[in-house]
Tab-separated table of C-alpha atoms and ligand atoms in Angstrom:
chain	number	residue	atom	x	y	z
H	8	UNK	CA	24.608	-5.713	167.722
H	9	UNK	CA	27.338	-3.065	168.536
H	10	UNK	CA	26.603	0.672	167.549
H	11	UNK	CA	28.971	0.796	164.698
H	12	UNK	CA	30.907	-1.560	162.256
H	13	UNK	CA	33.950	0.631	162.407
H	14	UNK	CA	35.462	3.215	165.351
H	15	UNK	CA	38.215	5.377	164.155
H	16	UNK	CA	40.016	7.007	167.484
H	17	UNK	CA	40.993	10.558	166.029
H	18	UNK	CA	40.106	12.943	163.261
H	19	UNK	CA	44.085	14.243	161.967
H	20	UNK	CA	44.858	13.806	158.200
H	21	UNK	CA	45.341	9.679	158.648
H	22	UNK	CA	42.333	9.167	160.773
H	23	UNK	CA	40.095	11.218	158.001
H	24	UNK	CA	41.500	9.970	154.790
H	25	UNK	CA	41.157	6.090	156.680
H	26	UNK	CA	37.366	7.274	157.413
H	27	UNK	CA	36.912	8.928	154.098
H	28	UNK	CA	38.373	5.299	151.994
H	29	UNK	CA	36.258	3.292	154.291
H	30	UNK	CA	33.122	4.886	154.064
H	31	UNK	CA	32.691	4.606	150.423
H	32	UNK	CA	32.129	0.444	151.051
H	33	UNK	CA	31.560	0.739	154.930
H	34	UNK	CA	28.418	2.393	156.104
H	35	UNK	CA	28.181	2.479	160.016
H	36	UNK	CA	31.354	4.479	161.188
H	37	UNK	CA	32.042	6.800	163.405
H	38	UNK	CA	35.183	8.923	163.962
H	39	UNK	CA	35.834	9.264	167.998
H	40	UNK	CA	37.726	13.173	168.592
H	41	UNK	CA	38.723	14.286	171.596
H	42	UNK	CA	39.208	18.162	170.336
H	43	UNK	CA	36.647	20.655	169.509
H	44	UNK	CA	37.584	19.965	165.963
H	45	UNK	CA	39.251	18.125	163.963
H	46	UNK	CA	43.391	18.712	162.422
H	47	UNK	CA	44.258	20.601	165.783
H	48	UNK	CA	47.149	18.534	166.657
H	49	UNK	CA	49.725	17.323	164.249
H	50	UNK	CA	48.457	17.473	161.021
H	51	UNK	CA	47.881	21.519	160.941
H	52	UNK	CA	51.392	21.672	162.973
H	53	UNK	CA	54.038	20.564	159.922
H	54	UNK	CA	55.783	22.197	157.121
H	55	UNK	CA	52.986	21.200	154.608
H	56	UNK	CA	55.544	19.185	152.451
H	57	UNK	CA	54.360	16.855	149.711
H	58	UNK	CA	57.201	14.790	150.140
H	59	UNK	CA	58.597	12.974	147.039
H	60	UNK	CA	59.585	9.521	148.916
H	61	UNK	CA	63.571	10.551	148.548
H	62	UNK	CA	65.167	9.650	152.244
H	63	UNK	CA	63.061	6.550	153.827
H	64	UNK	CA	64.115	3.084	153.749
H	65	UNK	CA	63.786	1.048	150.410
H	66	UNK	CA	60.688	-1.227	151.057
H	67	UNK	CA	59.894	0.364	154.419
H	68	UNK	CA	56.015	1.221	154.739
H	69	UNK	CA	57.288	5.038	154.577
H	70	UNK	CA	58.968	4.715	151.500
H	71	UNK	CA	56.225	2.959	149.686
H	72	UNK	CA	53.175	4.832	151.491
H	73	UNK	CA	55.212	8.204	150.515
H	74	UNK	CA	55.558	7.661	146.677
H	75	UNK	CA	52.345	6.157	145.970
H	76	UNK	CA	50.794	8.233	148.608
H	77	UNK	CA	51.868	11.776	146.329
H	78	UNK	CA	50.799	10.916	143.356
H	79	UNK	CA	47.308	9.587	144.665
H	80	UNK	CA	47.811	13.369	146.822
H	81	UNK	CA	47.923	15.091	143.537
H	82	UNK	CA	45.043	13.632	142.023
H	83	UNK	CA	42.985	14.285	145.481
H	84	UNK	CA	44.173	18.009	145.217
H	85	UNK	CA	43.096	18.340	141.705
H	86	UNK	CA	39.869	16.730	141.871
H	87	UNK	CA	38.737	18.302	144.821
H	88	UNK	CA	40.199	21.353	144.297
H	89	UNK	CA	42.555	21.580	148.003
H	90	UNK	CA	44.905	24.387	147.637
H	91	UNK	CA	49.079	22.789	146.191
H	92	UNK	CA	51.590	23.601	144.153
H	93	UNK	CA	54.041	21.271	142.821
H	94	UNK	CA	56.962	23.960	143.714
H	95	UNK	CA	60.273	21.102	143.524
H	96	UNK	CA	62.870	21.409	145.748
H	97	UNK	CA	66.727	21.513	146.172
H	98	UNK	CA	68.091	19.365	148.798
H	99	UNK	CA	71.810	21.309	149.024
H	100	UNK	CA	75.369	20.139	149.681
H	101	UNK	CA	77.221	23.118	151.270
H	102	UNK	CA	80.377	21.966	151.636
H	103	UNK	CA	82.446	19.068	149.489
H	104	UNK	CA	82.339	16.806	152.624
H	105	UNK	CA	78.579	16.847	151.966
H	106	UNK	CA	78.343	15.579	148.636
H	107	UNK	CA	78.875	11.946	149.605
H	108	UNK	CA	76.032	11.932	151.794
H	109	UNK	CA	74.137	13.796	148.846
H	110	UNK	CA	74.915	10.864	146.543
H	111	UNK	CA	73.929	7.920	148.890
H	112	UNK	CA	70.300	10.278	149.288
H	113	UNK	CA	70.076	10.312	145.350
H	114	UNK	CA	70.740	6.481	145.347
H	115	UNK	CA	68.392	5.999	147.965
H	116	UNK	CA	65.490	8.254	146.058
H	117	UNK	CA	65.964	6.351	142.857
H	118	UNK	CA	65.956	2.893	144.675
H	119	UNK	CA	62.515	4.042	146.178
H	120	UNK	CA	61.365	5.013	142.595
H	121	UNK	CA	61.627	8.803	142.772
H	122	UNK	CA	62.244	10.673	139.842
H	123	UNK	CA	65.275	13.160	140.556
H	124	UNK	CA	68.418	14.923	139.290
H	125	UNK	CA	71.589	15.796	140.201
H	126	UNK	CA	72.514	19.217	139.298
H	127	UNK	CA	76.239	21.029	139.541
H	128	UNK	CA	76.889	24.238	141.210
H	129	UNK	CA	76.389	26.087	138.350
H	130	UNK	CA	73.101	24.652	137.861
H	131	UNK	CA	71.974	24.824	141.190
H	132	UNK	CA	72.975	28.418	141.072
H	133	UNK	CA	70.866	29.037	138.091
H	134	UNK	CA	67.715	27.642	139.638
H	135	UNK	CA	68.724	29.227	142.991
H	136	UNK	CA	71.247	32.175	143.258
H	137	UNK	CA	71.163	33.138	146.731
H	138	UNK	CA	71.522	29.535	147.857
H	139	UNK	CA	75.265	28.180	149.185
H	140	UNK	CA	75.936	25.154	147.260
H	141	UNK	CA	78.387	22.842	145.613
H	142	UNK	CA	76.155	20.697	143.885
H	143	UNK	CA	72.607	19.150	144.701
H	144	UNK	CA	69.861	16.750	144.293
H	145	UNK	CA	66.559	18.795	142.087
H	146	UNK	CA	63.219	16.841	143.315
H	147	UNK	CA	60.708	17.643	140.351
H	148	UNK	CA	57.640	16.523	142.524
H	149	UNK	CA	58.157	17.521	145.457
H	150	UNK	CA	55.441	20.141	146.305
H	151	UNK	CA	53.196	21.872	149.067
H	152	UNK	CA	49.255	21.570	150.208
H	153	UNK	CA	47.226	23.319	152.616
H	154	UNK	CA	46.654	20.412	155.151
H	155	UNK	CA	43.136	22.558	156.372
H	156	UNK	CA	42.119	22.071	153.010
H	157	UNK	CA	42.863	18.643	152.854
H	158	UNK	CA	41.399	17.607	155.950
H	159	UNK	CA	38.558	19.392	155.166
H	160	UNK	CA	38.148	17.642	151.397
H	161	UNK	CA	38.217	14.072	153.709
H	162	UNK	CA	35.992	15.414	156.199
H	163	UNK	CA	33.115	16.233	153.530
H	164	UNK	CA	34.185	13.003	151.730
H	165	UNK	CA	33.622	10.802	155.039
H	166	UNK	CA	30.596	12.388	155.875
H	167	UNK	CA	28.556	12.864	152.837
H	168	UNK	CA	29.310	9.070	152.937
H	169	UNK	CA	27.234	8.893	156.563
H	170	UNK	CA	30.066	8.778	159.121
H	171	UNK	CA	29.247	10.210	162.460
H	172	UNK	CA	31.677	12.223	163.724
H	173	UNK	CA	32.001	12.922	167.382
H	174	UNK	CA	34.207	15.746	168.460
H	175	UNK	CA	35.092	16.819	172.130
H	176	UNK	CA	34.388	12.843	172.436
H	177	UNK	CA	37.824	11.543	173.999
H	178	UNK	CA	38.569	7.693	174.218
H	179	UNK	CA	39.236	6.871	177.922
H	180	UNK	CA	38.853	3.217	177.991
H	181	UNK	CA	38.725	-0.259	175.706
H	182	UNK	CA	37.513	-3.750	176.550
H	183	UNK	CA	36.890	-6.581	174.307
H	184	UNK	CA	33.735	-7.985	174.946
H	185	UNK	CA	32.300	-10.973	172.841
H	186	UNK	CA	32.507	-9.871	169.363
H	187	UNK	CA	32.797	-6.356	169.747
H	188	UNK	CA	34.655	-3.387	171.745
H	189	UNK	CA	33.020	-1.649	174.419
H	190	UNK	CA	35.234	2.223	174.088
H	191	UNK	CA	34.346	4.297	176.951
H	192	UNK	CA	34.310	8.032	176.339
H	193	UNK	CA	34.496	11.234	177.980
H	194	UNK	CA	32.288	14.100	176.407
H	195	UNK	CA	33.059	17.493	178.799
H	196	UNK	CA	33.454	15.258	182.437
H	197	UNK	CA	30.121	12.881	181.207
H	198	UNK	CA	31.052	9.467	180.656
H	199	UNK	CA	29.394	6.760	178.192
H	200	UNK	CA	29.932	3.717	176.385
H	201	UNK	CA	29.464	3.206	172.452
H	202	UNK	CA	30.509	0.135	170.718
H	203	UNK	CA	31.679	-1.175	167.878
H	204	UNK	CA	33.413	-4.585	166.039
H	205	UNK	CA	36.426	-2.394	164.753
H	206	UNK	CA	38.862	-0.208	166.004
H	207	UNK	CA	40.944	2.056	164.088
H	208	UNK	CA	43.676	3.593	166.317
H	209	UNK	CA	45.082	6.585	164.551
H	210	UNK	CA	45.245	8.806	167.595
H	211	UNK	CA	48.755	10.473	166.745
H	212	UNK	CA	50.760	11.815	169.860
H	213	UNK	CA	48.463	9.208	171.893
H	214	UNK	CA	48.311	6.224	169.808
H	215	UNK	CA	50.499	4.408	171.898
H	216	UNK	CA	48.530	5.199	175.051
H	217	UNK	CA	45.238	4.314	173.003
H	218	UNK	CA	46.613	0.726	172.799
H	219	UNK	CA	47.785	0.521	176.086
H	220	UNK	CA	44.072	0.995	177.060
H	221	UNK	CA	43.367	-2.585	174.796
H	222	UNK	CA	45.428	-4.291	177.043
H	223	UNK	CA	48.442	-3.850	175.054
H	224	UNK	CA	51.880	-4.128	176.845
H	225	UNK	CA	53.412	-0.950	175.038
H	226	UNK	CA	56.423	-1.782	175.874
H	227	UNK	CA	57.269	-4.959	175.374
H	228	UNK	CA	55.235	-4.366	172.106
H	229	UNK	CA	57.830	-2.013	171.257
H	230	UNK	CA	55.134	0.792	170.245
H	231	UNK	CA	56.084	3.588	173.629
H	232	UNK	CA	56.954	6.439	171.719
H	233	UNK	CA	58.828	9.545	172.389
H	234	UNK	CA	58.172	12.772	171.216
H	235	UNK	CA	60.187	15.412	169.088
H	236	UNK	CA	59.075	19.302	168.907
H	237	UNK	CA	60.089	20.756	165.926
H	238	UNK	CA	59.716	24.887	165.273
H	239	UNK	CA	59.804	27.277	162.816
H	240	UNK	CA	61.246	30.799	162.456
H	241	UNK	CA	59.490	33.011	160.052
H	242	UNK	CA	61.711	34.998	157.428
H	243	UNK	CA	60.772	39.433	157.038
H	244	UNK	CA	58.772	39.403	153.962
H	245	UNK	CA	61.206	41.587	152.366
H	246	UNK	CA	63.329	38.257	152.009
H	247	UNK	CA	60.759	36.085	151.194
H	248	UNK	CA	61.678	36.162	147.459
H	249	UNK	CA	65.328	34.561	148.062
H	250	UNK	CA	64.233	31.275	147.077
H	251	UNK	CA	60.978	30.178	144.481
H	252	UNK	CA	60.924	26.100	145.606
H	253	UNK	CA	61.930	24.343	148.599
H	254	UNK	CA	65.317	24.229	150.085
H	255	UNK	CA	67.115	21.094	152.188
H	256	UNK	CA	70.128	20.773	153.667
H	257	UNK	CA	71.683	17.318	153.386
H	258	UNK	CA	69.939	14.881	155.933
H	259	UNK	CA	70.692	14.234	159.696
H	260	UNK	CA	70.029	10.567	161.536
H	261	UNK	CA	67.239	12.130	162.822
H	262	UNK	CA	65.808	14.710	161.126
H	263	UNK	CA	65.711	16.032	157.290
H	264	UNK	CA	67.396	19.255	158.710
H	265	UNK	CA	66.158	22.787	158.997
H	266	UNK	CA	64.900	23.817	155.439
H	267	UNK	CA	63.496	26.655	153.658
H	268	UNK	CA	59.461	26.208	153.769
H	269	UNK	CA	57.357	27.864	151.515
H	270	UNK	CA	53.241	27.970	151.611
H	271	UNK	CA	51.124	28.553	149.136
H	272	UNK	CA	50.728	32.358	150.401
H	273	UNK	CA	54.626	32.582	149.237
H	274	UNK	CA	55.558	33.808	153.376
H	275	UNK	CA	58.869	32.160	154.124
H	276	UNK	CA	59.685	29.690	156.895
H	277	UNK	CA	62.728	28.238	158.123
H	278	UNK	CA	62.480	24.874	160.293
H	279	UNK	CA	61.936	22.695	161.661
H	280	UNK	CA	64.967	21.846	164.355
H	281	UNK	CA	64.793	18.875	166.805
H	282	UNK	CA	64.278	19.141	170.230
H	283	UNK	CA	63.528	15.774	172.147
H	284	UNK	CA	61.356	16.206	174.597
H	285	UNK	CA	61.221	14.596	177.851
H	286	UNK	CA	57.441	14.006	178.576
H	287	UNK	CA	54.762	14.668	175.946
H	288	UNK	CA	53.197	18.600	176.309
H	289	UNK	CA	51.804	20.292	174.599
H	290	UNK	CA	53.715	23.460	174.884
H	291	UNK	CA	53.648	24.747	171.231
H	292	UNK	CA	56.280	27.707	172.207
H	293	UNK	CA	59.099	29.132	169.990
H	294	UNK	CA	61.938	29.930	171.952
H	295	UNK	CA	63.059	33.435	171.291
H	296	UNK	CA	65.863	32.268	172.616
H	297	UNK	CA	66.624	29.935	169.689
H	298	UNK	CA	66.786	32.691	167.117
H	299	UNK	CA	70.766	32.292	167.233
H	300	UNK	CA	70.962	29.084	166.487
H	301	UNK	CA	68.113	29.131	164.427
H	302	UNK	CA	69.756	31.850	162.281
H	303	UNK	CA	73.652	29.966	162.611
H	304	UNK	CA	72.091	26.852	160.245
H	305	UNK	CA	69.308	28.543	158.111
H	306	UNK	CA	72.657	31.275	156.925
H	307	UNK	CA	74.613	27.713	155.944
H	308	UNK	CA	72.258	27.366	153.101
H	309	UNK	CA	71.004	30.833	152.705
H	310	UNK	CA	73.728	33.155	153.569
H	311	UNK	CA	71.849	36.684	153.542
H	312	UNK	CA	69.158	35.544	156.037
H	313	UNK	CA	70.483	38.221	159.525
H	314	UNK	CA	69.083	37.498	162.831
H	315	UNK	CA	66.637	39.568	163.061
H	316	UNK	CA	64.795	38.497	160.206
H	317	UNK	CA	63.673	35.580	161.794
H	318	UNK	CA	60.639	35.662	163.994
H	319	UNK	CA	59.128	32.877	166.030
H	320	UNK	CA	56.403	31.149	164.449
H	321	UNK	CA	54.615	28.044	165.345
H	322	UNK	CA	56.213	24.541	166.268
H	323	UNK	CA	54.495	20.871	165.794
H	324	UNK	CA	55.252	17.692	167.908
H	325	UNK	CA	56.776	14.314	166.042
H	326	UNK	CA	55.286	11.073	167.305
H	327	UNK	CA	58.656	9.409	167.157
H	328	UNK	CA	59.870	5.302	167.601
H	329	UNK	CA	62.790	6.095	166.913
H	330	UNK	CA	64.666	7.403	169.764
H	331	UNK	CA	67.819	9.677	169.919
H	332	UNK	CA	70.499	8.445	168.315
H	333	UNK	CA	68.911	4.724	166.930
H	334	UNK	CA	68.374	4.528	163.297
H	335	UNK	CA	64.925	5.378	161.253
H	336	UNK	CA	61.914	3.480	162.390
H	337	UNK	CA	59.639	2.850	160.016
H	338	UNK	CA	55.363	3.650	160.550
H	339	UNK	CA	53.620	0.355	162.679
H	340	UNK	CA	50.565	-0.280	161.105
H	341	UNK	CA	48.870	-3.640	162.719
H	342	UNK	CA	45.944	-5.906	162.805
H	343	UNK	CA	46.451	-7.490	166.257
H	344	UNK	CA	44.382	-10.388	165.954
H	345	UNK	CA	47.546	-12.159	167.294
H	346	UNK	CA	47.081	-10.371	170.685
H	347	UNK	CA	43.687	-11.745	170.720
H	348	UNK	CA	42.062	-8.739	169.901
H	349	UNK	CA	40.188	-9.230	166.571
H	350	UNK	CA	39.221	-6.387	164.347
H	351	UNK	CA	41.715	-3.670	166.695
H	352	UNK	CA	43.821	-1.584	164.272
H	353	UNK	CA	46.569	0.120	165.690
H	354	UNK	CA	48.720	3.027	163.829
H	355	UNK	CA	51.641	3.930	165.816
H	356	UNK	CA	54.966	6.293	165.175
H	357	UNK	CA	53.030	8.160	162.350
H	358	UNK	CA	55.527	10.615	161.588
H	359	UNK	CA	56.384	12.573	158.544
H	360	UNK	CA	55.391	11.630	155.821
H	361	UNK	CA	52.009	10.409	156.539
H	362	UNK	CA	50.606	13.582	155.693
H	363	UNK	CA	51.863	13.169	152.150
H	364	UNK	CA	50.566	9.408	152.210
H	365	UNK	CA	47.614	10.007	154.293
H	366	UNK	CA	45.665	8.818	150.900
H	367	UNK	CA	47.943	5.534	150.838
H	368	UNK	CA	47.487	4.543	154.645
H	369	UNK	CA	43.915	4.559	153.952
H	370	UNK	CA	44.252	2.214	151.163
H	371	UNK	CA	46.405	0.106	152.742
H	372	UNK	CA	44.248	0.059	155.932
H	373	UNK	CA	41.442	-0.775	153.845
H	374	UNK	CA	43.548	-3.967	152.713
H	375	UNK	CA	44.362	-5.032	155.869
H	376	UNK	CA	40.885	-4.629	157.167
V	23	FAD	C1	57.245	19.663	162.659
V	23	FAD	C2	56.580	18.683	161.740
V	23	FAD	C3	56.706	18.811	160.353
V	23	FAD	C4	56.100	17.892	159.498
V	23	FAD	N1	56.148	18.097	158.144
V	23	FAD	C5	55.527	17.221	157.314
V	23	FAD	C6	55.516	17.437	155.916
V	23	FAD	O1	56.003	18.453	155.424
V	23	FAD	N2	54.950	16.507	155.118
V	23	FAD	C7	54.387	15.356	155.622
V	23	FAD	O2	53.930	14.510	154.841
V	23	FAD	N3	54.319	15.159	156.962
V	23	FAD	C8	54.847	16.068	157.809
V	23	FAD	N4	54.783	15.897	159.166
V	23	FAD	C9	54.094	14.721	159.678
V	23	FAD	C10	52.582	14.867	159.680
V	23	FAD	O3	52.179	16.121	160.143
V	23	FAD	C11	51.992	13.757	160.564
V	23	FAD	O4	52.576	12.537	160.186
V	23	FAD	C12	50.472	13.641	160.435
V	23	FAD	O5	49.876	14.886	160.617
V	23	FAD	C13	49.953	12.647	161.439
V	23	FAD	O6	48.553	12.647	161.357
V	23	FAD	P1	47.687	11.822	162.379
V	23	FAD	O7	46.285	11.895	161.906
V	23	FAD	O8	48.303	10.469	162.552
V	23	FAD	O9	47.906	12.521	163.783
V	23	FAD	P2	47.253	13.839	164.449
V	23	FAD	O10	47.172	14.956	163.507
V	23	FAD	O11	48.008	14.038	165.712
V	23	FAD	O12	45.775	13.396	164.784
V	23	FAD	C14	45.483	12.512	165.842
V	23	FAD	C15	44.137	12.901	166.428
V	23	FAD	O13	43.790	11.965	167.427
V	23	FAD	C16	43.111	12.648	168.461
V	23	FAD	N5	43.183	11.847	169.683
V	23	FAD	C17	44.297	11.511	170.370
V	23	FAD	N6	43.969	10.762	171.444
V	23	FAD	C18	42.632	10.637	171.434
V	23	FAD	C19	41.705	9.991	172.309
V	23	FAD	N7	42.109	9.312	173.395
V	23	FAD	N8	40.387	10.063	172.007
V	23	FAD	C20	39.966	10.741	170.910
V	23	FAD	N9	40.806	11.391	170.062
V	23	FAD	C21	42.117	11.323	170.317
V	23	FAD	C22	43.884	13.962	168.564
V	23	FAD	O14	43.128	14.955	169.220
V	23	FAD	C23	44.163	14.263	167.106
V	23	FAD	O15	43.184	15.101	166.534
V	23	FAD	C24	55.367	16.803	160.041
V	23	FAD	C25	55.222	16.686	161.431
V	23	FAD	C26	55.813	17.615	162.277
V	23	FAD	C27	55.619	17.503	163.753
């Protein structure tokens, strides 16, 4: 009889929520970690967004993970008391070329089911005074959570419900062996073997590597990711009242576009920007040296930031399909009992927003299971 019923490689939001869902019916699981805790990668490195569902792909596991994922977010928050505000946002057209691709982001939010409205100048203006608009979409739930908080809500969830969870623990090796997986795992240079009949792989930046270690050809597969830092300037306090809910620009190909971030301490961020990266590191940096730019498109949708009120602040790491230039890839979430390798999980590419449907991939791994 293997060790546990249920393995899930890596304790960020998705990994805990998954753990947290499946402990409530499952009772012998175990969450493998390489770090000394859990939410130090990814999930505590983002801009803390309850996103509304607005820009993915009608029908795409995004889109529908995102919209039910929020509202099941909000009742989470409220239960359990994890620090959000439902603060809206503006997502701003600067210019009148912009307000085409403004209207095909409002069709593509309504198509998804997300309430919104589209507001003149004059009423952006009201809302917003200091922002540079012509018009723009008004998101009524967007908001923000602390994601500490929220892991830490799953984490007490999962293990009042009995999971083990093993930190400094990292995953090294998989082999199928009868029924079950033997992992091999390295705890601080000492090697060992646990097993169990499922794997969950929800190891973020490594996910892909993770399967590769099943015997997964990543490649031909299509799951090899790439990787896409993204960091964040922080705005002088004494301009942190410019704005009271969040600001967008109108979306890139790649990326949603530096925005205004606010937390729920009211401090004022402005990111994040995308910078491919050639090899995964993790180098969590902020160039100094990108304060220019950095300042050049934050001042296109809030004009009286200067230079030097931006500061470097922290910077987070995209697990990314989608590579420069290509179109949106949607999340791969997988049984692959058609590789031969029963009861093995994998979730790959789990970019934004899977914080805001970290609830929803739970339930929908829980479906799949
Ligand atoms: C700049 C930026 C901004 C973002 N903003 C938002 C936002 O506003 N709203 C939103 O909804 N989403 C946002 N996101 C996305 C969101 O942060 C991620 O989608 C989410 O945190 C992914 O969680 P995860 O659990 O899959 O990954 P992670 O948080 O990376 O967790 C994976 C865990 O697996 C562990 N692990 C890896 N390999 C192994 C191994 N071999 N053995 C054991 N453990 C292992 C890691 O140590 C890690 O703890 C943003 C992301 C970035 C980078």
């Amino acid at each position: 009889m293997a060790d546990f019923e249920i393995a899930v490689i890596g304790a960020g939001v998705v990994g805990l929520a998954i753990a947290a869902r499946l402990s409530e019916k499952h009772k012998n699981l175990v969450i493998l970690e390489k770090n000394e805790k859990y939410g130090m990668e990814t999930s505590s490195r983002n801009s803390e967004v309850i996103h509304a569902g607005i820009y993915y792909k009608p029908g795409s596991l995004k889109a529908t993970l995102c919209v039910e994922g929020r509202e099941e977010l909000y009742r989470i928050c409220r239960k359990h008391n994890v620090g959000h505000k439902q603060i809206t946002k503006i997502v701003t057209a600067t210019n009148e070329s912009e307000l085409m691709v403004l209207e095909a982001t409002y069709a593509n939010g309504r198509e998804n089911g997300v309430p919104l409205e589209i507001l003149t100048k004059q009423q952006t203006l009201a809302l917003e005074p200091h922002i540079n608009t012509v018009g723009s979409i008004f998101s009524p739930t967007t908001g923000i959570v602390s994601a500490h908080e929220l892991m830490d809500c799953y984490y007490h969830l999962a293990v009042s419900n009995g999971v083990t969870v093993q930190h400094h623990c990292e995953v090294v090796g998989i082999e199928r062996r009868g029924g079950e997986y033997a992992i091999t795992v390295d705890e601080g240079g000492q090697r060992s073997v646990v097993t169990s009949e499922k794997i969950i792989n929800s190891a973020g930046l490594y996910s892909d590597k993770v399967a590769q270690m099943a015997g997964i050809d990543i490649d031909k597969a299509g799951y090899r990711m790439v990787f896409a830092k993204g960091s964040y300037f922080s705005v002088a306090s004494t301009k942190a009242k410019l704005v009271s809910r969040l600001v967008y620009p109108v979306p890139h190909k790649e990326t949603l576009g530096v925005h205004v971030v606010l937390d729920l301490g009211g401090r004022l961020r402005m990111g994040p920007d995308t910078e491919y990266m050639d090899e995964l590191n993790c180098d969590y940096s902020v160039a100094e040296s990108k304060r220019n730019v950095f300042a050049e498109s934050v001042r296109r949708i809030l004009p009286a930031i200067a230079d030097e009120d931006l500061a470097p602040d922290m910077s987070g790491i995209r697990p990314k399909l989608q590579r420069r230039g290509e179109d949106e890839k949607d999340w791969i979430i997988v049984h692959e009992a058609q590789r031969g390798l029963e009861g093995f999980y994998n979730l790959i590419g789990m970019e934004s927003p899977a914080l805001t449907a970290s609830a929803a991939i739970a339930k929908h791994v829980e479906g799949i299971l």
